[in-house]
XYZ file of C-alpha atoms in Angstrom:
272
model
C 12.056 156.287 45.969
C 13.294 155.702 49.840
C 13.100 159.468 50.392
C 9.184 159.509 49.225
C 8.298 156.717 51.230
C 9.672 158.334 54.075
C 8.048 161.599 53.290
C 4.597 159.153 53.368
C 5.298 157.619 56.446
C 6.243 161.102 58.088
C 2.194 161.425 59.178
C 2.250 158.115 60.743
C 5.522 158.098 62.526
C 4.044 161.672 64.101
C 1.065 160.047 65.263
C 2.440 156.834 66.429
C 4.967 159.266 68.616
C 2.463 161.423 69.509
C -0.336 158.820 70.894
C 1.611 155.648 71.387
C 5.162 156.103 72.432
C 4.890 159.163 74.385
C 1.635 157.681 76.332
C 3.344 154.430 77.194
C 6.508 156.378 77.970
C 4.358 158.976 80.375
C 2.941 155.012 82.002
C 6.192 153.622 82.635
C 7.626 156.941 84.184
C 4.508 157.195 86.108
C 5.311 153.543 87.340
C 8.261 154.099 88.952
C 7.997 157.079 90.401
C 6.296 158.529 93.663
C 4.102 161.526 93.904
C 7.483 163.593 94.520
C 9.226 162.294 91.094
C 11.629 160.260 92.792
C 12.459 156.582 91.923
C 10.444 153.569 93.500
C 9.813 150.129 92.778
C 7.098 150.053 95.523
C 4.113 150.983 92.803
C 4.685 147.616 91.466
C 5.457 145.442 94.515
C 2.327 146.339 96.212
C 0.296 145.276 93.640
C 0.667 141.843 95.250
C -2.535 142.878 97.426
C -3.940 143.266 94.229
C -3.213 139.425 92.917
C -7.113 138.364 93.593
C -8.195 141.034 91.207
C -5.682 140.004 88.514
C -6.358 136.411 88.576
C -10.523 136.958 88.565
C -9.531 139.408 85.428
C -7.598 137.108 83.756
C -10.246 133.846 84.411
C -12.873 135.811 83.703
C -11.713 136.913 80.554
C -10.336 133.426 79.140
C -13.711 131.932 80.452
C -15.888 134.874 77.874
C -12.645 133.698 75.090
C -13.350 129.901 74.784
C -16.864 130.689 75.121
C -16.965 132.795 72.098
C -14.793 130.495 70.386
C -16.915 127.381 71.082
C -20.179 129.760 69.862
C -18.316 131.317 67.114
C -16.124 128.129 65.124
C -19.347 126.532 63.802
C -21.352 129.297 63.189
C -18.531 130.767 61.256
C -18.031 127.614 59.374
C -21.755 127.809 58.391
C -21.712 131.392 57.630
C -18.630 130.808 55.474
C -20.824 128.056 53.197
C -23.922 130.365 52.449
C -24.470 131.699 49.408
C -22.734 135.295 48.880
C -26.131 137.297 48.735
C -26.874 134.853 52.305
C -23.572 135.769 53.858
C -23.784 139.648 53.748
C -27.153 139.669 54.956
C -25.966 137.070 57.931
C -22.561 139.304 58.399
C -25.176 142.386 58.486
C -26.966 140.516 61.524
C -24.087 139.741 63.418
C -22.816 143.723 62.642
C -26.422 144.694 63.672
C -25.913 144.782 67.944
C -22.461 146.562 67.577
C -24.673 149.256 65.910
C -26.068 150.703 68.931
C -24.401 152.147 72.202
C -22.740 149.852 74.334
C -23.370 150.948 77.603
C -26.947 150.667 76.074
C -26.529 147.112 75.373
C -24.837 146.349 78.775
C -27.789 148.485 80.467
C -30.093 146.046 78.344
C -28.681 143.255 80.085
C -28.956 145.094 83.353
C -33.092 145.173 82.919
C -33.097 141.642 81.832
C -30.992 139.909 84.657
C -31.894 141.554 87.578
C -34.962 140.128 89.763
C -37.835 141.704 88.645
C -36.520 141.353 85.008
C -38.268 139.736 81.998
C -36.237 136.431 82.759
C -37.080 136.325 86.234
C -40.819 137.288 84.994
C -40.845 134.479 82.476
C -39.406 132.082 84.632
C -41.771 132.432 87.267
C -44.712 131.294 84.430
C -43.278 127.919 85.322
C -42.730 128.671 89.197
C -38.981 129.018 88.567
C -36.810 131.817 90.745
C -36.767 134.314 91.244
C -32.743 133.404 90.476
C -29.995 135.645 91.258
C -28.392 136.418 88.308
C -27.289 139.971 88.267
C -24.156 141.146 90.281
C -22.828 137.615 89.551
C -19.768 136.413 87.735
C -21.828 134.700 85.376
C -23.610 137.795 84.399
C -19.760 139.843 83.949
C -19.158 136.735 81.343
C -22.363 136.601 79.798
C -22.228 140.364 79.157
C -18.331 140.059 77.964
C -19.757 136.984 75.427
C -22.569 139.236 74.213
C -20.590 141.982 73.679
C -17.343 140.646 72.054
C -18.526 137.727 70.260
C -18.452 139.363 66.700
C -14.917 140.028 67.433
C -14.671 136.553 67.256
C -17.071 135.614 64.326
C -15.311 138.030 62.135
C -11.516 137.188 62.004
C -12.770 133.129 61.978
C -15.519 133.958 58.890
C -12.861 135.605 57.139
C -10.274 133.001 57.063
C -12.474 130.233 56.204
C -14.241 131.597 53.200
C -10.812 131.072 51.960
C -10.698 127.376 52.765
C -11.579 125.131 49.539
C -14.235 122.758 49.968
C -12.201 120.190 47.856
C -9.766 119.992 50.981
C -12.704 119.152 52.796
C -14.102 116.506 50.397
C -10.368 114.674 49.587
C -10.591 114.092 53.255
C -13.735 112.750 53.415
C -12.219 110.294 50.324
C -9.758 109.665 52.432
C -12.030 108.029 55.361
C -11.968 110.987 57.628
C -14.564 111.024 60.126
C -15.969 114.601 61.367
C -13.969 115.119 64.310
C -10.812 113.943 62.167
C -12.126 116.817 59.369
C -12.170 119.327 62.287
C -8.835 118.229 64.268
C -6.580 117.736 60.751
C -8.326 120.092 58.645
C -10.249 122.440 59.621
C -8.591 123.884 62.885
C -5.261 124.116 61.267
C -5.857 125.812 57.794
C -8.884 128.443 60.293
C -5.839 128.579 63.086
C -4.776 132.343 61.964
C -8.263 133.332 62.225
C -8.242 131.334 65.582
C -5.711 133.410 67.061
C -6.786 136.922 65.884
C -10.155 136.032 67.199
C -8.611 135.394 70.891
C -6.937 138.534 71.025
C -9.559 140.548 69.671
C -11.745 138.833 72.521
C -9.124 138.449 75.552
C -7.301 141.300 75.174
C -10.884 143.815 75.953
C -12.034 141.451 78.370
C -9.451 141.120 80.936
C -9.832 145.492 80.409
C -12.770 146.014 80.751
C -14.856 147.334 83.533
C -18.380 148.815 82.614
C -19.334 145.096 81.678
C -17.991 144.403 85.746
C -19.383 147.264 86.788
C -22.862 147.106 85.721
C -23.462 143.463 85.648
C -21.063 142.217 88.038
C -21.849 144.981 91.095
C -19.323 145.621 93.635
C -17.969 142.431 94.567
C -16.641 141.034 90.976
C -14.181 143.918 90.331
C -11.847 143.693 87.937
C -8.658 144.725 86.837
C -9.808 147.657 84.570
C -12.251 148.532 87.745
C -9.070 149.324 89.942
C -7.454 151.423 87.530
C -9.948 153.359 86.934
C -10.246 154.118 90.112
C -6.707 154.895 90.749
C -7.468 157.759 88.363
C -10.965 159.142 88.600
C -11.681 157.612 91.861
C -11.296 158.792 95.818
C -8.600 157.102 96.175
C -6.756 159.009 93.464
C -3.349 157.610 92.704
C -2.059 157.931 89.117
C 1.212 156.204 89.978
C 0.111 153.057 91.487
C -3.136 153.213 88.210
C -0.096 153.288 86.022
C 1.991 150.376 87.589
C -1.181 148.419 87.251
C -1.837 149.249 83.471
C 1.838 148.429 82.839
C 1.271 144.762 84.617
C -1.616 144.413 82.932
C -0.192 145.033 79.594
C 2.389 143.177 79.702
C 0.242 140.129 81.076
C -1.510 140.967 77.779
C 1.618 140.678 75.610
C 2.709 137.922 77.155
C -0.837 136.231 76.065
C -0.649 137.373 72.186
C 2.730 135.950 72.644
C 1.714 132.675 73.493
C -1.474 132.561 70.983
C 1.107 133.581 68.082
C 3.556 130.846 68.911
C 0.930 128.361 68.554
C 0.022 129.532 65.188
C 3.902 129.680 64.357
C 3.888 126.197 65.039
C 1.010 125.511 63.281
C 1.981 126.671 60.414
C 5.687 125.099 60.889
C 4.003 121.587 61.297
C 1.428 122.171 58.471
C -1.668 120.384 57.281
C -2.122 116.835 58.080
């Protein structure tokens, strides 16, 4: 029996190998190496000059996160309490935007948010603007909200269909008032579906950088702008591009780390 489970894991431990460890092994050579091969920790210590770029990334991206989480809780909690012929046709809205291209749906935003764009336009009916919106740090959010929210509907709809409206009710027996429902109910039982939800937001945010590119111009670039750079760009250095993706990934890691200990300890302390 061990021997034919082995034999059916052989295709994924092939591709794992082939597309995850040898990739991140290739990164963290590349990292600490010069253009010659030889050893050097200076890929990594001069991304110091780099620390502005990091910490816009990383606001930026946490920003988008508790955005889409404020958006997303309730209207996932709603969602979850349709009828089942309501919810698929609701889940099939949500699903609808991811349907088409994204760099179509980022260019969308592009034609709404610049000057002479149907905001601007509409605004002006009321002598409003025109307001600079585009090539703003507001517009990199609002395009990482737009684009990323179902990530964060999803994983929180999906955990609370499973939550029994008779928890709900003994607290309201109980005297609970809403926020007391949401704080000692609600957040704790939805708190797996919390966490996945963060990740699946934060971790493509901080990444990204067509969403900083196109909305954001040249003067909110982000951490995924610099790498690419480093590889496609003039100033072509794969080394220093792969110190900065291993920073940034462990930054990452580091942030699922954190998000998972707070559901461990959720679930250690349990319902109140």
């Amino acid at each position: 029996m061990k021997l034919k489970s082995k034999i059916c894991a052989a295709p994924y431990l092939v591709w794992m190998t082939a597309f995850i460890v040898a990739p991140l092994l290739m990164v963290i050579y590349f990292a600490f190496t010069d253009k010659s091969g030889h050893f050097t920790l200076g890929n990594v210590s001069g991304l110091g000059q780099y620390a502005s770029v990091f910490v816009r990334s990383l606001l930026l991206a946490a920003i988008a996160t508790v955005i889409c989480l404020i958006l997303a809780y309730p209207l996932s909690f709603m969602l979850s309490r349709l009828r089942v012929n309501k919810q698929r046709i609701m889940l099939m809205l949500i699903m609808l935007p991811m349907w088409m291209n994204f760099l179509l749906r980022t260019y969308a935003w592009m034609t709404l948010l610049e000057k002479n764009g149907l905001i601007n336009k509409f605004l002006g009916l009321f002598g409003i603007g025109p307001l600079n919106m585009i090539n703003t740090q507001g517009a990199v959010v609002l395009g990482m909200v737009y684009n990323y929210l179902p990530y964060m509907i999803l994983p929180l709809y999906t955990i609370m269909v499973k939550i029994d409206d008779s928890l709900i009710e003994a607290a309201e027996d109980l005297g609970s008032n809403l926020f007391n429902k949401v704080t000692k109910v609600l957040i704790p039982l939805s708190m797996p579906g919390i966490t996945t939800g963060i990740t699946m937001v934060f971790v493509p945010s901080v990444s990204t950088f067509i969403i900083s590119r196109m909305l954001g111009g040249g003067s909110n670039m982000l951490i995924g702008d610099l790498i690419e750079l480093q590889f496609l760009g003039n100033s072509y250095n794969y080394n220093l591009g792969s110190a900065m993706s291993l920073v940034l990934m462990v930054v990452v890691l580091l942030c699922m780390g954190l998000t998972n200990m707070l559901d461990s300890e959720n679930k250690e302390g349990g319902v109140i």
